[in-house]
Short mmCIF file of C-alpha atoms (C1' of nucleotides) in Angstrom, two decimals:
data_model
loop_
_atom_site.label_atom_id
_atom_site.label_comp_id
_atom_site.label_asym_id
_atom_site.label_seq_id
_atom_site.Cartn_x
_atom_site.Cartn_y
_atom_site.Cartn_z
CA UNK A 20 93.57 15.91 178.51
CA UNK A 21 91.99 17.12 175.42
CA UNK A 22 88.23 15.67 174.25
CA UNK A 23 88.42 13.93 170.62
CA UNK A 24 87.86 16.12 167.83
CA UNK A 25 84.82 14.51 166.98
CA UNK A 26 83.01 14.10 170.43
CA UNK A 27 83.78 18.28 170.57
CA UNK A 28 81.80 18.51 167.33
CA UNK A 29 78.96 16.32 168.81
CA UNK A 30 78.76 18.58 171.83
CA UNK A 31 78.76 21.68 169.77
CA UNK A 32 76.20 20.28 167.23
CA UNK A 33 74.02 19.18 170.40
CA UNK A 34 74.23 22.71 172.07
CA UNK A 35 74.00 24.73 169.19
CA UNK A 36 70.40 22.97 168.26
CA UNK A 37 69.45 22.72 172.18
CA UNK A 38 70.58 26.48 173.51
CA UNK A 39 69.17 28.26 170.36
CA UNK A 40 65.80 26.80 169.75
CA UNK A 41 65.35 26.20 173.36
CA UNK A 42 66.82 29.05 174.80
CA UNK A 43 70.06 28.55 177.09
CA UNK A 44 68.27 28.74 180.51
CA UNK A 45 65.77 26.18 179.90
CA UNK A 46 67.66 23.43 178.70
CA UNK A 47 69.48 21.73 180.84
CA UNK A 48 72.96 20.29 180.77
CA UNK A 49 71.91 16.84 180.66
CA UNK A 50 69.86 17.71 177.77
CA UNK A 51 72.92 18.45 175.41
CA UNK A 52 74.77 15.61 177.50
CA UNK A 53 72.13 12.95 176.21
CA UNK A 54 71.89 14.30 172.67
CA UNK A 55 76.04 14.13 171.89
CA UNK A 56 75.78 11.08 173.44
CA UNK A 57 78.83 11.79 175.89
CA UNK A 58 78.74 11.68 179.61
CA UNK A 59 78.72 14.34 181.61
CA UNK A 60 82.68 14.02 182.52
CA UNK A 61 83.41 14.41 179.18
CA UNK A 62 81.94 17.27 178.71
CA UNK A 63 83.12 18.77 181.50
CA UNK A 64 86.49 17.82 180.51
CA UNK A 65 86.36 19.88 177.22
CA UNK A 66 84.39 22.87 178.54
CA UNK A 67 85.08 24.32 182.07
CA UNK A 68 81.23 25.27 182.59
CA UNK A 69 77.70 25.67 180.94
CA UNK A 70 78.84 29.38 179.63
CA UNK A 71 82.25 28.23 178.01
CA UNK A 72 79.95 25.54 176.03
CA UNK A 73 77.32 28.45 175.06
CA UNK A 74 80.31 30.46 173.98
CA UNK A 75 82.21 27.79 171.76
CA UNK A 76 78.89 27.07 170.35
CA UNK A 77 78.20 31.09 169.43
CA UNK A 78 82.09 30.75 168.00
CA UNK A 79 81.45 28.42 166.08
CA UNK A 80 78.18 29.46 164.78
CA UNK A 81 79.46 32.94 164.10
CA UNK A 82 82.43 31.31 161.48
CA UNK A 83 79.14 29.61 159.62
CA UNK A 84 77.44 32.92 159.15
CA UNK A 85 79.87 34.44 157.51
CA UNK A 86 80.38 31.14 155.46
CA UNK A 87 77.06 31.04 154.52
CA UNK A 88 77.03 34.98 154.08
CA UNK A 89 80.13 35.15 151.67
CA UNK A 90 79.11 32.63 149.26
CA UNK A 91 75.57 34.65 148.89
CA UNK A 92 77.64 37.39 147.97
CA UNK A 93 79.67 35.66 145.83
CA UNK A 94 76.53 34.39 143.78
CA UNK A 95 75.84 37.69 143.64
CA UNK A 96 76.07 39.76 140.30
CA UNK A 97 76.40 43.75 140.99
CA UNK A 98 77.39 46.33 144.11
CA UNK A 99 73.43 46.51 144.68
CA UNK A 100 73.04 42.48 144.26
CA UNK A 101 76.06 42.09 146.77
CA UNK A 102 74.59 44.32 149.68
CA UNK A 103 71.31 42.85 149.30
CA UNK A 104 73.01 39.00 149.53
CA UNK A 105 73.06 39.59 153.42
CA UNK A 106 68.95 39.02 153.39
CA UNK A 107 69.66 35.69 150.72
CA UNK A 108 72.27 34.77 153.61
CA UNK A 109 69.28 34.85 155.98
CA UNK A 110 67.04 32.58 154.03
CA UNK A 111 70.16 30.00 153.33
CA UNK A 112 71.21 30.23 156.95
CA UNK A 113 67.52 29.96 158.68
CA UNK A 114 66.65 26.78 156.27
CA UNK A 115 69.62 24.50 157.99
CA UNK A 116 68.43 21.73 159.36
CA UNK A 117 69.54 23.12 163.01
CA UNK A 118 68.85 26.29 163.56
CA UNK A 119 67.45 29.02 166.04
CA UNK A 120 63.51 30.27 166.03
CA UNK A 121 65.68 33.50 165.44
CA UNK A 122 69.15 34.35 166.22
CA UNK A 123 71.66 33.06 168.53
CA UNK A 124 73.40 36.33 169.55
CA UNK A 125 70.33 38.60 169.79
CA UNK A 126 69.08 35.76 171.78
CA UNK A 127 72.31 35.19 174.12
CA UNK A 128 72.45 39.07 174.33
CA UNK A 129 68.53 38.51 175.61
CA UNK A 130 68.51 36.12 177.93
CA UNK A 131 71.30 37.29 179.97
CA UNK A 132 70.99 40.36 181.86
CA UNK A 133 74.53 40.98 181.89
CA UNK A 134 76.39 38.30 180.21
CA UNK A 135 79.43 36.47 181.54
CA UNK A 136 82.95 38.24 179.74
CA UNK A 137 82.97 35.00 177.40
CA UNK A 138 79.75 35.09 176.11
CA UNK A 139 79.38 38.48 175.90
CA UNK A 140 82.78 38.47 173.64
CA UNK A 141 81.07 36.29 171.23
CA UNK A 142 77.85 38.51 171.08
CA UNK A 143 79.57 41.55 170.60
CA UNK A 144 81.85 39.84 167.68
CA UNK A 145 78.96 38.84 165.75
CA UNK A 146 77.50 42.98 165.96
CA UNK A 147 80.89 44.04 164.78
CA UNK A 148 81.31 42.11 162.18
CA UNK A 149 77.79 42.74 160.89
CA UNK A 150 78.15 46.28 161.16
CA UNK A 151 81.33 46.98 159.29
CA UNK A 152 80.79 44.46 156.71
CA UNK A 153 77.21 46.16 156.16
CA UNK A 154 79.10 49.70 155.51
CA UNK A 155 81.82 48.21 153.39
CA UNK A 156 79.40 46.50 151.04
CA UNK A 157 77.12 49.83 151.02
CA UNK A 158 80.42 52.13 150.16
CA UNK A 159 79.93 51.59 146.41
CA UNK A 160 76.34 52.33 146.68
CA UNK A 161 76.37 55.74 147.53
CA UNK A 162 76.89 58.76 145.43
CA UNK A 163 79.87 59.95 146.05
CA UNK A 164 80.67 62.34 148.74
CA UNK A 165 80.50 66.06 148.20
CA UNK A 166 83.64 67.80 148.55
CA UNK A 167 82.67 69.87 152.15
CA UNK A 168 81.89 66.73 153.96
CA UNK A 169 85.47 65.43 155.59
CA UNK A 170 83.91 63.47 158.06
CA UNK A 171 85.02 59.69 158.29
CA UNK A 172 84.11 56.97 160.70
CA UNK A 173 86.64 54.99 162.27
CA UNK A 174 86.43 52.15 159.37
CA UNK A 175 87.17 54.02 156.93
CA UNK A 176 84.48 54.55 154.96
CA UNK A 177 82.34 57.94 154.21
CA UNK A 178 79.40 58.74 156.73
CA UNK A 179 76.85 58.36 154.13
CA UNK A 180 78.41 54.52 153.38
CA UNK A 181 77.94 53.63 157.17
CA UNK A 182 74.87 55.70 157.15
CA UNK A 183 73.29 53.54 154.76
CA UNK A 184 75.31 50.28 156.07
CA UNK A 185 73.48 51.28 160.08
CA UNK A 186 70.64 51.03 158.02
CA UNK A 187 70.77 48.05 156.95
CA UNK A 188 72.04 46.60 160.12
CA UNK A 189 68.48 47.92 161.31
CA UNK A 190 66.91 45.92 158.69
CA UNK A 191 68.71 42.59 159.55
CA UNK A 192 68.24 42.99 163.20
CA UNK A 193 64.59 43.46 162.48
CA UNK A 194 63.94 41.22 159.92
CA UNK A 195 65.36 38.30 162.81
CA UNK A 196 63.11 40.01 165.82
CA UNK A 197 60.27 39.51 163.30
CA UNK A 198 60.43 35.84 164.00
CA UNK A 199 59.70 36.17 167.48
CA UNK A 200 56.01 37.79 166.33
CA UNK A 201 55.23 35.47 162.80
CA UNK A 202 57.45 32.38 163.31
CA UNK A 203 57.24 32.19 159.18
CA UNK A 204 58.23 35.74 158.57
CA UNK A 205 59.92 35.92 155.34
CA UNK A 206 62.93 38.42 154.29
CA UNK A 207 60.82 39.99 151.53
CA UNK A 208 59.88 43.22 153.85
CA UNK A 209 63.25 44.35 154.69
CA UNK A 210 64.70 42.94 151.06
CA UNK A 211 61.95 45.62 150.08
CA UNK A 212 63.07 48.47 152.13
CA UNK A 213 66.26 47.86 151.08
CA UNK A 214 66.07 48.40 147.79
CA UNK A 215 64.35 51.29 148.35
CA UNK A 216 67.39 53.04 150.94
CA UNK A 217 69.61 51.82 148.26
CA UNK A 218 67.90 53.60 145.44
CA UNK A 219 67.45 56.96 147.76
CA UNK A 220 71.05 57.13 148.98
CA UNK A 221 72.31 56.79 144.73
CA UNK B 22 40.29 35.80 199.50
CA UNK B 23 41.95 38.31 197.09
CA UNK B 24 44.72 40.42 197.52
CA UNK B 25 44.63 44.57 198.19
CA UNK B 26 45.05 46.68 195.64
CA UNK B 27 47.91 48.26 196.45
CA UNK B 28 49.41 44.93 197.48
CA UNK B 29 48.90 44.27 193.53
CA UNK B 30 50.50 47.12 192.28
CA UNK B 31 53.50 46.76 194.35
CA UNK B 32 54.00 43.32 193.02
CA UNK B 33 53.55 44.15 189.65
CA UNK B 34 56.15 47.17 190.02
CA UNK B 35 58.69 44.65 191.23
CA UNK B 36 57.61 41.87 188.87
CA UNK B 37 57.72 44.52 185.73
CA UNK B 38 61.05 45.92 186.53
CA UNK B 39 62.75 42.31 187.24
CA UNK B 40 61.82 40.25 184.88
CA UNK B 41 62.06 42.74 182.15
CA UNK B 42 65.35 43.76 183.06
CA UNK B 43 67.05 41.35 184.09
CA UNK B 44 65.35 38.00 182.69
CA UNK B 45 62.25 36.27 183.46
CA UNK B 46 64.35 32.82 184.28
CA UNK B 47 66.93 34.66 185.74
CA UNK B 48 64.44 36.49 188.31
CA UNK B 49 63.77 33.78 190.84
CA UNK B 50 60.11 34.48 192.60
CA UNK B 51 61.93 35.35 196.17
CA UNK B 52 63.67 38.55 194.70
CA UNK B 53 60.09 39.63 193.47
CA UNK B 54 58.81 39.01 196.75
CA UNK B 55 61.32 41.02 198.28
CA UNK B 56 61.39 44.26 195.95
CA UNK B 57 57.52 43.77 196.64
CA UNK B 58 57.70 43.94 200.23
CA UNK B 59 55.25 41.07 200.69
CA UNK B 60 55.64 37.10 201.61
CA UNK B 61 55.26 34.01 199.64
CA UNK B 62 51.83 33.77 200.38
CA UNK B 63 50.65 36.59 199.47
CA UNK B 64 51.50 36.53 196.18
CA UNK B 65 50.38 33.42 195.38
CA UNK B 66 46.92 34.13 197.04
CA UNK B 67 46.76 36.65 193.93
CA UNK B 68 48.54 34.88 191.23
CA UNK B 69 48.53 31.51 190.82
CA UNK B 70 51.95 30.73 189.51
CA UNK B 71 54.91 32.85 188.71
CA UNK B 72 53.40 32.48 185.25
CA UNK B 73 50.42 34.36 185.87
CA UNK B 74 52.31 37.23 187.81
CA UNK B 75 54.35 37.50 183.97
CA UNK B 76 51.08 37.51 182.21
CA UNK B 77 49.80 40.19 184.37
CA UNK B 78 52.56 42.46 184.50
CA UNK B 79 52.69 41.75 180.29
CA UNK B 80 48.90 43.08 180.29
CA UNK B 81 49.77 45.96 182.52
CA UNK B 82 52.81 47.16 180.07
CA UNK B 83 50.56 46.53 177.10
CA UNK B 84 48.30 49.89 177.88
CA UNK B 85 50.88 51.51 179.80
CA UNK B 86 52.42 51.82 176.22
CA UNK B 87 49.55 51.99 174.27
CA UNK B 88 48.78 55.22 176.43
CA UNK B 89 52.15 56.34 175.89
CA UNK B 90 51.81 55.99 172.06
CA UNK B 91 48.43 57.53 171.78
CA UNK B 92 49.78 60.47 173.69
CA UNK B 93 52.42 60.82 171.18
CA UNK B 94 49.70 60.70 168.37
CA UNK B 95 47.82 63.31 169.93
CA UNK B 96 50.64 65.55 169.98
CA UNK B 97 51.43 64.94 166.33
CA UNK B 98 50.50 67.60 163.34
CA UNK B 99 49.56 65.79 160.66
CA UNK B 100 49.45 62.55 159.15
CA UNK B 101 52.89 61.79 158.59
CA UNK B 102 53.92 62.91 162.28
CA UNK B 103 50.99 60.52 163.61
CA UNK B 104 52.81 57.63 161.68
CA UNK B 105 55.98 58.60 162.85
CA UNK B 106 54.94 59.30 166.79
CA UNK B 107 55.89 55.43 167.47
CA UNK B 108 59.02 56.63 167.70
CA UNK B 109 58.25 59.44 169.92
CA UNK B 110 56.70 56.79 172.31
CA UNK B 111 59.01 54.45 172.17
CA UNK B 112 61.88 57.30 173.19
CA UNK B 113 59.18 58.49 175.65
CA UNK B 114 58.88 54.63 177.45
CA UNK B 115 62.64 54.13 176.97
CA UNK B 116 62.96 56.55 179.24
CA UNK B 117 60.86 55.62 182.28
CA UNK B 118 62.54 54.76 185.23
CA UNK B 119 61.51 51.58 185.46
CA UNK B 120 61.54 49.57 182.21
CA UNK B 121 63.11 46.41 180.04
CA UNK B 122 66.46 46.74 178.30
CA UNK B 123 64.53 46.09 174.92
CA UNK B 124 60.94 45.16 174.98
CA UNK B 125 58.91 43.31 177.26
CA UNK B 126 57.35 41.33 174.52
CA UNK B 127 59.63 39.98 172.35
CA UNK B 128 61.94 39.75 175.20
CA UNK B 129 58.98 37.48 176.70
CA UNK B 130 59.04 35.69 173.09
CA UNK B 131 62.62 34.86 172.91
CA UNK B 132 62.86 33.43 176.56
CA UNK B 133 60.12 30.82 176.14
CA UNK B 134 60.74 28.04 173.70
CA UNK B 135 57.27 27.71 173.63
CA UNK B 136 55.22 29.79 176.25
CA UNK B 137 52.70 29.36 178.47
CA UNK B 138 49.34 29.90 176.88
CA UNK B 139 48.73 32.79 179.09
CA UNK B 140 52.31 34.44 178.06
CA UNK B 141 51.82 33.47 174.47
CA UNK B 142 48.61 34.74 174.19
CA UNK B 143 49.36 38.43 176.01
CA UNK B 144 52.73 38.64 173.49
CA UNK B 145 50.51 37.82 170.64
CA UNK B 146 48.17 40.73 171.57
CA UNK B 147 50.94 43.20 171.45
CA UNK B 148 51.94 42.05 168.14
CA UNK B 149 48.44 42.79 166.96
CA UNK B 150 47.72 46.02 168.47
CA UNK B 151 50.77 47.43 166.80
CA UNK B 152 50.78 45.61 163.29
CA UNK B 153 46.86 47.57 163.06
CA UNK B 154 47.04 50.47 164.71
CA UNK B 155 50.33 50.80 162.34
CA UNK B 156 48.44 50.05 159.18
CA UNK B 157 45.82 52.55 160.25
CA UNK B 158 48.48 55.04 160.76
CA UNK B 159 49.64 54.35 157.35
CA UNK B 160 46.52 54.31 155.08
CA UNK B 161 46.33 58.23 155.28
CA UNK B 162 49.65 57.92 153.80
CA UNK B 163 49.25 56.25 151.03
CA UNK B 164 48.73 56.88 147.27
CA UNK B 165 44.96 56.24 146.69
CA UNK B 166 44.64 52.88 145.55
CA UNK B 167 44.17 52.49 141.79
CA UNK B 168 41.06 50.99 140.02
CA UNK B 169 42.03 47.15 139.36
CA UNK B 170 43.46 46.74 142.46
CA UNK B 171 41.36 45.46 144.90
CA UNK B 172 42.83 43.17 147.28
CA UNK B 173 41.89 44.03 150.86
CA UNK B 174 43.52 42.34 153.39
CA UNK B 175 40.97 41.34 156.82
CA UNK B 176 41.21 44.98 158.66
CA UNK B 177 39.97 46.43 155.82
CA UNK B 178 42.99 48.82 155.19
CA UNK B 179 44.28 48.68 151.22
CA UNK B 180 47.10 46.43 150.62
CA UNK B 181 49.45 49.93 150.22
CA UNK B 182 48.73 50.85 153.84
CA UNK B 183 49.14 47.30 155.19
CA UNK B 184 52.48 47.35 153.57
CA UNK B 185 53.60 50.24 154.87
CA UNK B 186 52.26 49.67 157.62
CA UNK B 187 54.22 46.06 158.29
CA UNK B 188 57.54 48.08 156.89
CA UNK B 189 56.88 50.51 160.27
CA UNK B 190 56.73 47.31 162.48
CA UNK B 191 59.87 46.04 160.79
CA UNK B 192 61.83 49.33 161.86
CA UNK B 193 60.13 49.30 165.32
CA UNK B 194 60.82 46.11 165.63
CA UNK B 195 64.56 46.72 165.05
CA UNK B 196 64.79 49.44 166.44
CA UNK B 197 64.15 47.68 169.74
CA UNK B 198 66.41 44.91 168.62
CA UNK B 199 68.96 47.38 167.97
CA UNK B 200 69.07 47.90 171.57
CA UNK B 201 70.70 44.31 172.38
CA UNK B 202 73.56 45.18 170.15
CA UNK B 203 73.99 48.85 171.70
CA UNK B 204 72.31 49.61 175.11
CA UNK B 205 72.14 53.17 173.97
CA UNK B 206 70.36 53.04 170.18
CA UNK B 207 68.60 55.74 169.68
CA UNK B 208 64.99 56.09 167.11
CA UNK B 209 67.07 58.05 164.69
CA UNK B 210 67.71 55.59 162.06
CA UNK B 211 64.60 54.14 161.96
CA UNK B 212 62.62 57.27 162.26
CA UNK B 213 65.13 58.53 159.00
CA UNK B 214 64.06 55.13 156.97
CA UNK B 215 60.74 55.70 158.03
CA UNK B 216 60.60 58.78 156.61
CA UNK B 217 62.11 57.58 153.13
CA UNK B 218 59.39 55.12 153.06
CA UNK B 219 56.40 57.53 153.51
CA UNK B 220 57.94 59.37 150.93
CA UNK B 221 58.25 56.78 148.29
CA UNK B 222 54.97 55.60 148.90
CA UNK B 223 53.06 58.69 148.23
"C1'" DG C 5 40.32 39.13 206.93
"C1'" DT C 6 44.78 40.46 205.02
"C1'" DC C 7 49.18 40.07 205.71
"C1'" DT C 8 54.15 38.21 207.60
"C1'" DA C 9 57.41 34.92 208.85
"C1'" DT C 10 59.21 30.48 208.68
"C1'" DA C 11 60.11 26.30 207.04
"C1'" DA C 12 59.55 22.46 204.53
"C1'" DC C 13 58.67 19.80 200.12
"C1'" DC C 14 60.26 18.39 195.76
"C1'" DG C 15 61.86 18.43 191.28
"C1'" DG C 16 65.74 19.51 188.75
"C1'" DA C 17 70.32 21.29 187.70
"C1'" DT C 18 75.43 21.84 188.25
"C1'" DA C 19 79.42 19.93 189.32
"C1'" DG C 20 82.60 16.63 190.70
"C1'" DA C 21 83.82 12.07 192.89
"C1'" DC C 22 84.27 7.38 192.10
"C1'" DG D 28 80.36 6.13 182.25
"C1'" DT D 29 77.56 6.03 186.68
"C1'" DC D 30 76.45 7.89 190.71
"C1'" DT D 31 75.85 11.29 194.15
"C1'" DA D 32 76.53 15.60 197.01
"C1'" DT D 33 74.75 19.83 197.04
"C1'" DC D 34 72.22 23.63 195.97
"C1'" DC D 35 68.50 26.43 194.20
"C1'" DG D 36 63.90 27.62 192.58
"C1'" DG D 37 58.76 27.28 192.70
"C1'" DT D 38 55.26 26.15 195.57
"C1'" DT D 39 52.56 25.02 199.67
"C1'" DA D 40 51.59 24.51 204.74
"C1'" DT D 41 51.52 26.34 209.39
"C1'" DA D 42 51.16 29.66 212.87
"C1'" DG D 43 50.64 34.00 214.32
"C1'" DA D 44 50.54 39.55 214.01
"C1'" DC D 45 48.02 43.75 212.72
#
DNA sequence: GTCTATAACCGGATAGAC
DNA sequence: GTCTATCCGGTTATAGAC
């Protein structure tokens, strides 16, 4: 019933590469058929449609992120080091081999108007976890909150920590739209700005 | 041989407010014909290919918003509020009845792999306009540049304004990202960085 | 002369049958 | 794994209405 382990990961490795440099809409089915080598039965066998491939591909793609996002933080030496990892995580992550021109979710989220439940589960994962990981690594970073300000966010952490966290998630979502104008744009800008929010919110 | 004016605008209406909403890819030419009240032939008596109708419309939203922006500039008080009026117009187009979910451009950028030279070519232009007009915005700004520095990069502006300046199309440029991850962002984040900026570059 | 309506062409894409 | 039914989208041709 199932597809082979290994002919899944062919699939996924073909659509990730096709869908997100590509865009979804313009390649074709056969496209990722031909590249993972597989037929088109096969395919069809391990994913119910086009979508349900776009949206295993996102999955996995979302796990590698934070992979790839952890272990910058984990090379990373202070509070201030460990917030700014996220824009070393960018660099690591957009010098794979296969990659998007910018990122897969903004990108999904793009190209569909509104998306189909699946897809649109996987888009709205990858914002989540963004945002409340942002606002947890910026909690150390800010000075620490004055005595007449009670109000909390839902995740726990103070208003000026997911202040400063939204603000980074502004940075990150811009520093990936920036591709779409200057295919080489670097991370230095927002890295820059960063430092700068971080030093103002101390 | 060519079309009527009115018969132009019509199309363009329709073309502007269906591709950019809901996809170019996912707008197939017969629902812009229909929202256009006009046949086949018509259209393709004044635009060659569907293409060329995207190009158009591009070039059309390109001084719509440039209007829109220098409107908000002319409102402003001084030089800081002329810097920060992109934000004004981008709240003021957000909320026209007819307009993208994000931005036209980038929106155009992401969809094509590689586009058209006609597409490329009117998303470069908006990519242009606002990197200089920003850095011109910003070299008011600025602290006055010191006596061994003397890199200038081409539009003549001092390397303190063109960095500011790109820092302001980094936060516009999120911004408008921002809106795939939450339909209803608002400027306020980036208009609050924005202001941290300005202030530590003085 | 500008437009509409209709229909047909053709490449390509999804999906499923064999 | 191949092959094919079916559909859809972009484009063009024809004929006629205002």
């Amino acid at each position: 019933m199932a597809i082979r382990e290994s002919t899944e990961q062919r699939l996924l490795d073909a659509a990730d590469d096709l869908f997100f440099t590509r865009g979804i809409a313009a390649t074709p089915i056969d496209a990722v058929i031909e590249r993972a080598g597989v037929s088109a039965a096969t395919l069809y066998r391990g994913f119910p449609s086009k979508e349900a491939l776009v949206a295993a591909a996102l999955e996995r793609r979302h796990l590698e992120w934070i992979e790839t996002w952890d272990a910058a933080i984990a090379r990373a030496a202070d509070d201030e080091e460990r917030a700014l990892a996220v824009f070393d995580a960018l660099d690591d992550f957009r010098d794979r081999p296969i990659g998007s021109r910018w990122c897969a979710f903004l990108g999904t989220a793009a190209e569909y108007g509104d998306a189909p439940p699946e897809v649109a589960e996987a888009v709205r994962r990858d914002s989540d976890a963004l945002r409340s990981r942002l606002r947890n690594l910026a909690a150390p970073l800010v000075a620490p909150r004055s005595r007449d300000d009670r109000r909390r966010p839902d995740d726990g952490t103070d208003h000026r920590a997911s202040r400063l966290g939204d603000e980074l998630l502004l940075l990150v979502t811009g520093d990936l739209a920036m591709r779409l104008r200057e295919p080489g744009h670097r991370t230095d800008t927002a890295r820059g700005i960063a430092r700068v929010l971080i030093a103002s919110a101390r």
